[in-house]
Amino acid sequence: QVQLVESGGGLVQPGGSLRLSCAAKGSIFSINAMGWYRQAPGKQRDLVAQITSGGLTNYADSVKGRFTISRDNAKNTVYLQMNSLKPEDTAVYYCNADLKPYVSWPYSKYWGQGIQVTVSS
């Protein structure tokens, strides 16, 4: 069984920083891309940032220059460093990983449970 365990969310003032972490746990043979999505109340879930196993990154325009995604392949962990946070960054952030638990299984997308990030004074 695979679990994506997120941590690091919370309440921060505008202009502040937070660092999210997501560790993939359980039976894991291989991980391709890992990423972060977010969903604000009443809105759809959107991609924030994504990183391939080789380190190639992709960001939503709204976070470019403020957020940095990274990963530690040895720890099966992805990070999201969020700087210069704005109230509009408030949302539930979800970790996502494209992985296969066993060598004979296909790659599938797995999701974390979500973690709240609130930017408010």
Coordinates of N, CA and C in Angstrom, one line a residue:
Q1 N 0.9 -1.2 0.0 CA 0.0 0.0 0.0 C 0.9 1.2 0.0
V2 N 0.5 2.2 -0.8 CA 1.3 3.4 -1.0 C 0.6 4.6 -0.3
Q3 N 1.3 5.4 0.4 CA 0.8 6.6 1.0 C 1.7 7.8 0.7
L4 N 1.1 8.9 0.4 CA 1.8 10.2 0.3 C 1.5 11.0 1.5
V5 N 2.5 11.3 2.3 CA 2.3 11.9 3.6 C 2.8 13.4 3.5
E6 N 1.9 14.3 3.7 CA 2.3 15.7 3.5 C 2.5 16.4 4.9
S7 N 3.3 17.4 4.9 CA 3.6 18.2 6.2 C 4.1 19.6 5.8
G8 N 3.9 20.5 6.8 CA 4.5 21.8 6.6 C 3.5 22.9 6.4
G9 N 2.3 22.6 6.3 CA 1.3 23.7 6.1 C 1.0 24.5 7.3
G10 N 0.1 25.5 7.2 CA -0.2 26.3 8.3 C -0.6 27.7 8.0
L11 N -0.6 28.5 8.9 CA -1.0 29.9 8.8 C 0.3 30.8 8.7
V12 N 0.3 31.7 7.7 CA 1.5 32.6 7.6 C 1.0 33.9 7.1
Q13 N 1.7 35.0 7.5 CA 1.3 36.3 7.0 C 1.7 36.6 5.6
P14 N 1.1 37.5 4.9 CA 1.5 37.9 3.5 C 3.0 38.3 3.5
G15 N 3.7 37.8 2.5 CA 5.1 38.0 2.4 C 5.9 37.0 3.1
G16 N 5.3 36.1 3.8 CA 6.1 35.1 4.6 C 6.4 33.8 3.7
S17 N 6.9 32.8 4.4 CA 7.4 31.6 3.7 C 6.9 30.4 4.4
L18 N 6.7 29.3 3.6 CA 6.4 28.0 4.2 C 7.1 27.0 3.3
R19 N 7.4 25.8 3.9 CA 8.0 24.7 3.1 C 7.2 23.5 3.3
L20 N 6.6 23.0 2.2 CA 5.8 21.8 2.3 C 6.7 20.6 1.9
S21 N 6.4 19.5 2.6 CA 7.1 18.2 2.3 C 6.1 17.1 2.0
C22 N 6.4 16.2 1.2 CA 5.6 15.0 0.9 C 6.5 13.8 0.7
A23 N 6.3 12.8 1.6 CA 7.0 11.6 1.5 C 6.2 10.5 1.0
A24 N 6.6 9.8 0.0 CA 5.9 8.6 -0.5 C 6.4 7.4 0.4
K25 N 5.4 6.7 1.0 CA 5.8 5.6 1.9 C 5.0 4.3 1.4
G26 N 5.6 3.2 1.8 CA 5.0 1.9 1.5 C 5.8 1.2 0.4
S27 N 5.2 0.4 -0.4 CA 5.8 -0.4 -1.4 C 6.0 0.5 -2.7
I28 N 7.2 0.8 -3.0 CA 7.5 1.7 -4.1 C 8.7 1.2 -4.9
F29 N 8.4 0.9 -6.2 CA 9.5 0.4 -7.1 C 10.1 1.6 -7.8
S30 N 9.3 2.5 -8.3 CA 9.8 3.6 -9.1 C 8.9 4.8 -9.1
I31 N 9.4 6.0 -9.1 CA 8.6 7.2 -9.2 C 9.0 8.0 -10.4
N32 N 8.1 8.4 -11.2 CA 8.3 9.4 -12.2 C 8.2 10.8 -11.7
A33 N 7.2 11.5 -12.3 CA 7.0 12.9 -11.8 C 6.4 12.9 -10.4
M34 N 6.7 14.0 -9.7 CA 6.1 14.3 -8.5 C 5.6 15.8 -8.5
G35 N 4.6 16.1 -7.8 CA 4.2 17.5 -8.0 C 3.2 17.9 -6.8
W36 N 2.9 19.2 -6.9 CA 1.9 19.8 -6.0 C 0.8 20.5 -6.8
Y37 N -0.4 20.2 -6.3 CA -1.6 20.9 -6.8 C -2.2 21.7 -5.6
R38 N -3.1 22.6 -6.0 CA -3.9 23.3 -4.9 C -5.3 23.5 -5.3
Q39 N -6.2 23.6 -4.3 CA -7.6 23.8 -4.5 C -8.1 24.8 -3.5
A40 N -8.6 25.9 -4.0 CA -9.2 26.9 -3.1 C -10.7 26.6 -3.1
P41 N -11.4 27.1 -2.0 CA -12.8 26.9 -1.9 C -13.6 27.3 -3.2
G42 N -14.4 26.4 -3.7 CA -15.2 26.8 -4.8 C -14.5 26.7 -6.2
K43 N -13.2 26.3 -6.1 CA -12.4 26.3 -7.4 C -11.9 24.9 -7.7
Q44 N -11.5 24.7 -8.9 CA -11.0 23.4 -9.3 C -9.5 23.3 -8.8
R45 N -9.1 22.0 -8.8 CA -7.7 21.7 -8.4 C -6.8 22.0 -9.5
D46 N -5.8 22.8 -9.3 CA -4.9 23.2 -10.3 C -3.4 22.8 -10.0
L47 N -2.6 22.6 -11.0 CA -1.2 22.3 -10.9 C -0.5 23.6 -10.3
V48 N 0.4 23.4 -9.3 CA 1.2 24.4 -8.8 C 2.6 24.2 -9.4
A49 N 3.2 23.1 -9.2 CA 4.5 22.8 -9.7 C 4.7 21.3 -9.8
Q50 N 5.6 20.9 -10.7 CA 5.9 19.5 -11.0 C 7.4 19.3 -11.3
I51 N 7.9 18.1 -10.9 CA 9.3 17.9 -11.1 C 9.5 16.4 -11.6
T52 N 10.3 16.2 -12.6 CA 10.5 14.8 -13.1 C 11.6 14.1 -12.2
S53 N 11.7 12.9 -12.5 CA 12.8 12.1 -11.8 C 14.2 12.7 -12.1
G54 N 14.3 13.3 -13.2 CA 15.6 13.8 -13.6 C 15.8 15.3 -13.2
G55 N 14.8 15.9 -12.6 CA 14.9 17.2 -12.1 C 14.3 18.3 -12.9
L56 N 13.7 18.0 -14.0 CA 13.1 19.0 -14.8 C 11.8 19.5 -14.1
T57 N 11.6 20.9 -14.1 CA 10.5 21.5 -13.4 C 9.6 22.2 -14.3
N58 N 8.4 22.4 -13.7 CA 7.3 23.1 -14.4 C 6.5 23.8 -13.4
Y59 N 6.2 25.1 -13.6 CA 5.4 25.9 -12.6 C 4.2 26.6 -13.2
A60 N 3.2 26.8 -12.4 CA 2.1 27.6 -12.8 C 2.6 29.0 -12.9
D61 N 2.1 29.8 -13.8 CA 2.6 31.2 -14.0 C 2.4 32.0 -12.7
S62 N 1.4 31.7 -11.9 CA 1.1 32.5 -10.7 C 2.1 32.3 -9.6
V63 N 2.9 31.3 -9.7 CA 3.9 31.1 -8.6 C 5.4 31.1 -9.1
K64 N 5.6 31.4 -10.4 CA 6.9 31.4 -10.9 C 7.7 32.6 -10.2
G65 N 8.9 32.3 -9.8 CA 9.8 33.2 -9.1 C 9.5 33.3 -7.6
R66 N 8.5 32.7 -7.2 CA 8.2 32.7 -5.7 C 8.3 31.3 -5.1
F67 N 7.9 30.3 -5.8 CA 7.9 28.9 -5.3 C 9.0 28.1 -6.0
T68 N 9.6 27.2 -5.3 CA 10.6 26.3 -5.8 C 10.3 24.8 -5.4
I69 N 10.2 24.0 -6.4 CA 10.0 22.6 -6.2 C 11.3 21.8 -6.3
S70 N 11.5 20.8 -5.4 CA 12.7 20.0 -5.4 C 12.3 18.6 -4.9
R71 N 13.2 17.7 -5.1 CA 12.9 16.3 -4.6 C 14.2 15.6 -4.2
D72 N 14.1 14.7 -3.3 CA 15.1 13.8 -2.8 C 14.8 12.4 -3.2
N73 N 15.3 11.9 -4.3 CA 14.9 10.6 -4.8 C 15.3 9.5 -3.8
A74 N 16.3 9.6 -3.1 CA 16.7 8.6 -2.1 C 15.7 8.5 -1.0
K75 N 15.0 9.6 -0.7 CA 14.0 9.6 0.3 C 12.5 9.5 -0.2
N76 N 12.4 9.5 -1.5 CA 11.1 9.5 -2.2 C 10.2 10.7 -1.7
T77 N 10.9 11.8 -1.6 CA 10.2 13.0 -1.0 C 10.3 14.2 -2.0
V78 N 9.2 14.9 -2.0 CA 9.2 16.1 -2.8 C 8.9 17.3 -1.9
Y79 N 9.5 18.5 -2.2 CA 9.4 19.7 -1.4 C 8.8 20.8 -2.2
L80 N 8.2 21.7 -1.5 CA 7.7 23.0 -2.2 C 8.1 24.1 -1.2
Q81 N 9.1 24.9 -1.6 CA 9.4 26.1 -0.9 C 8.6 27.2 -1.4
M82 N 7.8 27.8 -0.6 CA 6.9 28.9 -1.0 C 7.4 30.2 -0.3
N83 N 7.8 31.2 -1.1 CA 8.2 32.5 -0.6 C 7.3 33.6 -1.1
S84 N 7.4 34.7 -0.4 CA 6.5 35.9 -0.8 C 5.1 35.5 -1.0
L85 N 4.6 34.8 0.0 CA 3.2 34.3 -0.1 C 2.2 35.4 -0.1
K86 N 1.1 35.1 -0.8 CA 0.0 36.1 -1.0 C -1.3 35.5 -0.5
P87 N -2.2 36.3 -0.1 CA -3.5 35.7 0.3 C -4.2 34.8 -0.8
E88 N -3.9 35.1 -2.0 CA -4.5 34.2 -3.1 C -3.8 32.9 -3.2
D89 N -2.7 32.7 -2.4 CA -2.1 31.3 -2.4 C -2.8 30.4 -1.4
T90 N -3.8 31.0 -0.6 CA -4.5 30.2 0.3 C -5.3 29.1 -0.4
A91 N -5.1 27.9 0.1 CA -5.8 26.7 -0.5 C -5.4 25.5 0.2
V92 N -6.0 24.4 -0.1 CA -5.5 23.1 0.3 C -4.5 22.6 -0.8
Y93 N -3.3 22.2 -0.3 CA -2.3 21.8 -1.2 C -2.2 20.2 -1.2
Y94 N -2.2 19.6 -2.4 CA -2.2 18.2 -2.5 C -0.9 17.8 -3.2
C95 N -0.2 16.8 -2.6 CA 0.9 16.1 -3.3 C 0.5 15.1 -4.3
N96 N 1.2 14.9 -5.3 CA 0.9 13.9 -6.4 C 2.1 13.2 -6.8
A97 N 2.0 11.9 -7.0 CA 3.2 11.2 -7.5 C 2.7 10.2 -8.6
D98 N 3.5 10.1 -9.6 CA 3.2 9.1 -10.7 C 4.2 7.9 -10.4
L99 N 3.7 6.8 -9.9 CA 4.7 5.8 -9.4 C 4.1 4.4 -9.7
K100 N 5.0 3.4 -9.6 CA 4.6 2.0 -9.6 C 5.1 1.4 -8.3
P101 N 4.2 0.7 -7.6 CA 4.5 0.0 -6.4 C 5.4 -1.2 -6.6
Y102 N 5.2 -1.9 -7.7 CA 5.9 -3.1 -8.0 C 6.4 -3.1 -9.5
V103 N 7.4 -3.9 -9.8 CA 8.0 -3.8 -11.1 C 7.0 -4.2 -12.2
S104 N 6.1 -5.1 -11.9 CA 5.1 -5.5 -12.9 C 3.9 -4.7 -13.0
W105 N 3.8 -3.7 -12.1 CA 2.6 -2.8 -12.2 C 2.8 -1.6 -13.1
P106 N 1.8 -1.1 -13.6 CA 1.9 0.2 -14.4 C 2.1 1.4 -13.5
Y107 N 2.6 2.5 -14.1 CA 2.6 3.7 -13.3 C 1.2 4.2 -13.1
S108 N 0.9 4.7 -11.9 CA -0.4 5.3 -11.6 C -0.2 6.5 -10.8
K109 N -1.2 7.4 -10.8 CA -1.1 8.6 -10.0 C -1.7 8.4 -8.6
Y110 N -0.9 8.8 -7.6 CA -1.3 8.7 -6.2 C -1.4 10.1 -5.7
W111 N -2.3 10.3 -4.7 CA -2.5 11.6 -4.1 C -2.4 11.6 -2.6
G112 N -1.8 12.7 -2.0 CA -1.8 12.9 -0.6 C -3.2 13.3 -0.1
Q113 N -3.3 13.4 1.2 CA -4.6 13.7 1.8 C -4.9 15.2 1.7
G114 N -3.9 16.0 1.4 CA -4.1 17.5 1.4 C -3.7 18.2 2.7
I115 N -3.2 19.4 2.5 CA -2.7 20.1 3.7 C -3.1 21.6 3.5
Q116 N -3.6 22.2 4.5 CA -4.1 23.6 4.4 C -2.9 24.6 4.5
V117 N -3.0 25.5 3.6 CA -2.1 26.7 3.7 C -2.9 27.9 3.7
T118 N -2.8 28.7 4.7 CA -3.6 30.0 4.8 C -2.7 31.2 4.9
V119 N -2.8 32.1 4.0 CA -2.0 33.3 4.0 C -2.9 34.5 4.4
S120 N -2.7 35.0 5.6 CA -3.6 36.1 6.1 C -2.9 36.8 7.2
S121 N -3.2 38.1 7.3 CA -2.7 38.9 8.4 C -3.6 39.0 9.6

